[in-house]
CSV table of C-alpha atoms and ligand atoms in Angstrom, one decimal:
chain,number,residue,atom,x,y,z
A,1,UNK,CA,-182.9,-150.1,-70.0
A,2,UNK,CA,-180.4,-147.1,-68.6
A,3,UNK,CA,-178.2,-145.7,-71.3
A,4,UNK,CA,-174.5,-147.6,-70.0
A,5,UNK,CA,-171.5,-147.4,-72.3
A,6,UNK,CA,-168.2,-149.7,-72.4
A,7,UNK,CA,-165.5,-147.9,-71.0
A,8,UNK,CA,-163.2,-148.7,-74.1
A,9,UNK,CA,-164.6,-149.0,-77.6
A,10,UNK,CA,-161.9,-150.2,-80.6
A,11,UNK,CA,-162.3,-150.7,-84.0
A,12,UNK,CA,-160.4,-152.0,-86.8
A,13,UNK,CA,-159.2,-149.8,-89.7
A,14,UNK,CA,-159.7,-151.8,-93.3
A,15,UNK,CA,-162.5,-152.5,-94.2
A,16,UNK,CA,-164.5,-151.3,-91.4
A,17,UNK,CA,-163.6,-147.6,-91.1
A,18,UNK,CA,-162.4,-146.9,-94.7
A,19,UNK,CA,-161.7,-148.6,-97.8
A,20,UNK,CA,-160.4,-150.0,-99.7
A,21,UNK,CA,-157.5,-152.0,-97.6
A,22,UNK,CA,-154.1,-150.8,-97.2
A,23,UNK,CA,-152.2,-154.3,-98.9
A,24,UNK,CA,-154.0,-153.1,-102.2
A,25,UNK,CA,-152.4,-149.7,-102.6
A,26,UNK,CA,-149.0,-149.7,-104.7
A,27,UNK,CA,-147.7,-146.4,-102.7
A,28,UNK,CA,-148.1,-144.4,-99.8
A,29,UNK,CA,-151.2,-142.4,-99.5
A,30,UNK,CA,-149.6,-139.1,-99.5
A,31,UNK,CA,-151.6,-136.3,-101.3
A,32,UNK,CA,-154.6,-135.0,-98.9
A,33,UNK,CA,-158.0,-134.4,-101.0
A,34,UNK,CA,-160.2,-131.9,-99.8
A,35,UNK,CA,-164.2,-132.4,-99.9
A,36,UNK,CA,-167.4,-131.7,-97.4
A,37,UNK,CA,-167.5,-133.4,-94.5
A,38,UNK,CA,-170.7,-133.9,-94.0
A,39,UNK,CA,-172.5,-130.6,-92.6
A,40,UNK,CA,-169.3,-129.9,-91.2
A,41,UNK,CA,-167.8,-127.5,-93.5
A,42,UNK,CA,-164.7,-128.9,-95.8
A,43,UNK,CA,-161.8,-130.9,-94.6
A,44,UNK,CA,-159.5,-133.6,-96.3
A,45,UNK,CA,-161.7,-136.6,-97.1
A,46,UNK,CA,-159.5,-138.5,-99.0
A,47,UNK,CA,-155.5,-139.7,-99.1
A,48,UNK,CA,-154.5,-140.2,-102.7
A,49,UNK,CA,-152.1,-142.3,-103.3
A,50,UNK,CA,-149.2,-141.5,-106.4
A,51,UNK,CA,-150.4,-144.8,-107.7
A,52,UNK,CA,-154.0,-143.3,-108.2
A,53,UNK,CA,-155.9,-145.0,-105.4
A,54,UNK,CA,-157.8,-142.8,-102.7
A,55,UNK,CA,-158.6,-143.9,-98.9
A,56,UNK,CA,-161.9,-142.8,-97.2
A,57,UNK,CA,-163.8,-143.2,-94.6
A,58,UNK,CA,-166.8,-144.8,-95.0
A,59,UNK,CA,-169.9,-142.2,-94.8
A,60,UNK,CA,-171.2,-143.5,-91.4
A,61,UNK,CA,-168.0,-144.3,-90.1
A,62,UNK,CA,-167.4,-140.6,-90.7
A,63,UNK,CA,-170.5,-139.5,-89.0
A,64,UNK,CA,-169.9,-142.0,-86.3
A,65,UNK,CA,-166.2,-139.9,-85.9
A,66,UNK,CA,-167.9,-137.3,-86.0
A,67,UNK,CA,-170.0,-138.2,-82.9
A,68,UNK,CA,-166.6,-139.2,-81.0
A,69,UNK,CA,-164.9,-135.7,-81.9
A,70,UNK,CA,-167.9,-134.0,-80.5
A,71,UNK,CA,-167.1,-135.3,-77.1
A,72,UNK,CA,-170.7,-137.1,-76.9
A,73,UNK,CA,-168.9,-140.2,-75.3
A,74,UNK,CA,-166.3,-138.2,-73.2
A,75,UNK,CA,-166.0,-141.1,-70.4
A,76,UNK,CA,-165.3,-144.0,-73.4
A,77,UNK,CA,-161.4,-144.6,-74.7
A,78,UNK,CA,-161.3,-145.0,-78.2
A,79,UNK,CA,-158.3,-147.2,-79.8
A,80,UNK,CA,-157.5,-149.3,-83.3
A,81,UNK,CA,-156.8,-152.9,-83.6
A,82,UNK,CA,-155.3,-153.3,-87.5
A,83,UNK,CA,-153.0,-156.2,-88.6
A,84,UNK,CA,-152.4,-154.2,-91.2
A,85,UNK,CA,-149.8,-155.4,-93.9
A,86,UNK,CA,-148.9,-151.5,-94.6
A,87,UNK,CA,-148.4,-150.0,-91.3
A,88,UNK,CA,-147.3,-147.0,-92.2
A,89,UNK,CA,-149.6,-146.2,-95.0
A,90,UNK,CA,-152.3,-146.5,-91.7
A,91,UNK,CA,-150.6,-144.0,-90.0
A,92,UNK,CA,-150.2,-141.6,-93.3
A,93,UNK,CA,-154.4,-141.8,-93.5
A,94,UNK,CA,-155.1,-141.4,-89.5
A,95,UNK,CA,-152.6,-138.4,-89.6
A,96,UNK,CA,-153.8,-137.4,-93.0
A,97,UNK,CA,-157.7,-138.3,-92.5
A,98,UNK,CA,-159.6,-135.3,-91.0
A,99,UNK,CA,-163.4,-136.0,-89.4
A,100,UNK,CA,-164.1,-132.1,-88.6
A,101,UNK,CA,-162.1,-129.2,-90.2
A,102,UNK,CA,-158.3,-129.5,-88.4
A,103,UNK,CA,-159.5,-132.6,-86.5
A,104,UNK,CA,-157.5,-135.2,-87.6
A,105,UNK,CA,-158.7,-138.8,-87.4
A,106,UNK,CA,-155.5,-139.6,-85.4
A,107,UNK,CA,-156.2,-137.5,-82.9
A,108,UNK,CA,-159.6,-139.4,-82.0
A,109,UNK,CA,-157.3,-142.5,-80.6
A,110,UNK,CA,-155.0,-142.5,-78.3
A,111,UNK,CA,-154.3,-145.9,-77.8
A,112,UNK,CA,-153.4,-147.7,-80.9
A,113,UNK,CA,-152.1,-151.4,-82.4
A,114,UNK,CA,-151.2,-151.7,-85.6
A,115,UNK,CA,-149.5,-154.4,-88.2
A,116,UNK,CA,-148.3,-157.6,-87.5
A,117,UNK,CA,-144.7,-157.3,-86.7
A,118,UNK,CA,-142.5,-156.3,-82.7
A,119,UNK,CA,-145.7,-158.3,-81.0
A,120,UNK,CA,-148.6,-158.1,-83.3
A,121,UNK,CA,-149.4,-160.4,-85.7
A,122,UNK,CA,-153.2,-161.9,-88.0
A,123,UNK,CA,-154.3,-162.8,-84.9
A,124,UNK,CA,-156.2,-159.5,-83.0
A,125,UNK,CA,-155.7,-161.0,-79.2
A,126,UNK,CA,-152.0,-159.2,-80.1
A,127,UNK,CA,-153.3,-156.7,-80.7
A,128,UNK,CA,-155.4,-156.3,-77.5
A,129,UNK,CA,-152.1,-156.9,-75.6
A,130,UNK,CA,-150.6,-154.1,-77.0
A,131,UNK,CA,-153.5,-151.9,-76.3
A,132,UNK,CA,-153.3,-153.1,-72.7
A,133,UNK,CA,-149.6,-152.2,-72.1
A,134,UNK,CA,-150.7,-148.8,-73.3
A,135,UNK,CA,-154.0,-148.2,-71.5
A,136,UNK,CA,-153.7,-150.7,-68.4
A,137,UNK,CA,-157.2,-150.1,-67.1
A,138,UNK,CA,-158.6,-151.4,-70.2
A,139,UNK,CA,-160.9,-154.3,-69.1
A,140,UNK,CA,-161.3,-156.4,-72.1
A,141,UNK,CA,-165.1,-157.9,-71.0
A,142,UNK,CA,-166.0,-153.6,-70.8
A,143,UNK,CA,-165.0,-153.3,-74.5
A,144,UNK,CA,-166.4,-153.4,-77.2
A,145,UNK,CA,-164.8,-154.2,-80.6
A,146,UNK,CA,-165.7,-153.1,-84.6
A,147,UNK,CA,-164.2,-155.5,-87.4
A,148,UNK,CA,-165.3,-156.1,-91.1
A,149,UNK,CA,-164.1,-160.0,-90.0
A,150,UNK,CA,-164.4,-160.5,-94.0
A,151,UNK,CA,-160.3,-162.5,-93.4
A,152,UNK,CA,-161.4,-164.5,-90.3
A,153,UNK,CA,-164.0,-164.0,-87.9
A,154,UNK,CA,-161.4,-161.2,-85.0
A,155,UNK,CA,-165.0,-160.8,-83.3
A,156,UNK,CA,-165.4,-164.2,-82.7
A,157,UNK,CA,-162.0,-164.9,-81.2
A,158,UNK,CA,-161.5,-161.8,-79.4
A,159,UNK,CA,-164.9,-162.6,-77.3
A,160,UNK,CA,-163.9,-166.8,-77.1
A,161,UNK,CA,-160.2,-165.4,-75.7
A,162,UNK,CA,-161.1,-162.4,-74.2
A,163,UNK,CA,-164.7,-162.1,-73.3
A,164,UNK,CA,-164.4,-158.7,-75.7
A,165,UNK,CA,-168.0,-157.9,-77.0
A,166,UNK,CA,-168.1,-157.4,-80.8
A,167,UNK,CA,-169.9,-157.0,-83.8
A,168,UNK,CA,-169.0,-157.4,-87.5
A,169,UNK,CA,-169.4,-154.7,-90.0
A,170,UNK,CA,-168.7,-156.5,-93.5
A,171,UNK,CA,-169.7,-154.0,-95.5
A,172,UNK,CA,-167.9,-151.1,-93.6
A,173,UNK,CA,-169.7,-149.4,-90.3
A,174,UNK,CA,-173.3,-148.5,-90.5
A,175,UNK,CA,-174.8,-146.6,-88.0
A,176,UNK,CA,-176.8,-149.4,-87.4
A,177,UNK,CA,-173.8,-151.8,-86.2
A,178,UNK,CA,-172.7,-148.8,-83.8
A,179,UNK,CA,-176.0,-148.8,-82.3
A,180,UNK,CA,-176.1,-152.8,-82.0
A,181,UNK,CA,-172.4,-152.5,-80.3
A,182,UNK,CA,-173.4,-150.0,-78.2
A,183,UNK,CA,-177.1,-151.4,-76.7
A,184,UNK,CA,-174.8,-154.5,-75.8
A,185,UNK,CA,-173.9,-152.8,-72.8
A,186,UNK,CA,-177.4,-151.6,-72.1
A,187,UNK,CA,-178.1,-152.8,-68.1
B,201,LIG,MG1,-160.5,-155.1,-91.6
C-alpha cells in the first residue's frame, strides 16, 4: 500500500482532543497554565478556569498536534467540527491552548465550526456545511473525521449522509485511532 492522505482531516474538540467538556465548566477558561510540552520545551498546557477546572489536551492528541505543527502533513487541511454548548469557552482554549512554544492550538485550523446556534446545531452534517462554505474544495468522501461519539454516534452519520470516513476515539485520541484514520485512505 502507497502512503495516500485525505486531503481534509477534522476533528471534534470535547472529548476527543481535550477534556473534560466545555458544558461542565462554570466559567470561562481564562488563566493560561504553563507545563512541558512533551520534548518540546514549555508552553501553556492548561486553561484554568476561575471556577477551578483546567482544560487539556489529551497527551496523544498533543503529540498528534504536534505532528500537524511540524508541517509533516503540509498538503492536508485541518478543521474542527464541535456542537459545543460553550462556544466561546472553545475558542478561549484553541487561542489559549499552545502545542509547541508560541504555537497556538488555533492556529493549526483554519477552517472551523463550532456550537449549535446561526446554522449549527447536535447534529455534525451542520457542521460540515459550515466547513464547506469556508473551504469549498473540501470533498467530504476525501475527509476524514475524529469524534469521541460518546452523545450519539457523529461518525456514523457523517459517513451514512456524507460518505465522510471516521473513526471514534471514546476515550480521547490515541495514536493508535490516528493511525487507523489515516491507513483508511491507504490505496
Ligand atoms: Mg466530543
Amino acid at each position: 500500500m502507497s502512503a495516500s492522505l485525505p486531503s481534509t482531516i477534522i476533528f471534534d474538540l470535547d472529548d476527543c482532543l481535550w477534556s473534560p467538556e466545555m458544558y461542565t465548566l462554570r466559567s470561562i477558561p481564562s488563566k493560561p497554565v504553563k507545563g512541558p510540552l512533551g520534548a518540546h520545551g514549555e508552553g501553556v498546557i492548561g486553561m484554568k478556569c476561575s471556577s477551578g477546572e483546567t482544560v487539556k489536551l489529551f497527551p496523544a492528541a498533543l503529540k498528534i498536534l504536534q505532528r500537524i505543527a511540524s508541517n509533516e502533513f503540509e498538503n492536508v487541511t485541518f478543521g474542527v467540527a464541535s456542537s459545543s454548548e460553550e462556544p466561546s469557552y472553545s475558542r478561549a482554549c484553541l487561542q489559549g491552548l499552545e502545542i509547541l512554544p508560541g504555537v497556538k492550538m488555533d492556529s493549526l485550523f483554519p477552517i472551523q465550526a463550532i456550537g449549535r446556534t446561526g446554522g449549527l446545531t447536535s447534529r455534525k452534517t451542520t457542521h460540515f456545511s459550515s466547513l464547506k462554505k469556508q473551504h469549498p474544495s473540501m470533498v467530504f468522501t476525501d475527509t476524514l473525521f475524529f469524534d469521541d461519539c460518546n452523545w450519539g454516534d457523529h461518525v456514523g452519520d457523517l459517513n451514512n449522509a456524507l460518505g465522510v470516513k471516521g473513526v471514534r476515539t471514546p476515550n480521547g485520541l490515541t495514536e493508535e485511532e490516528f493511525e487507523t484514520g489515516l491507513s483508511m485512505f491507504n490505496k
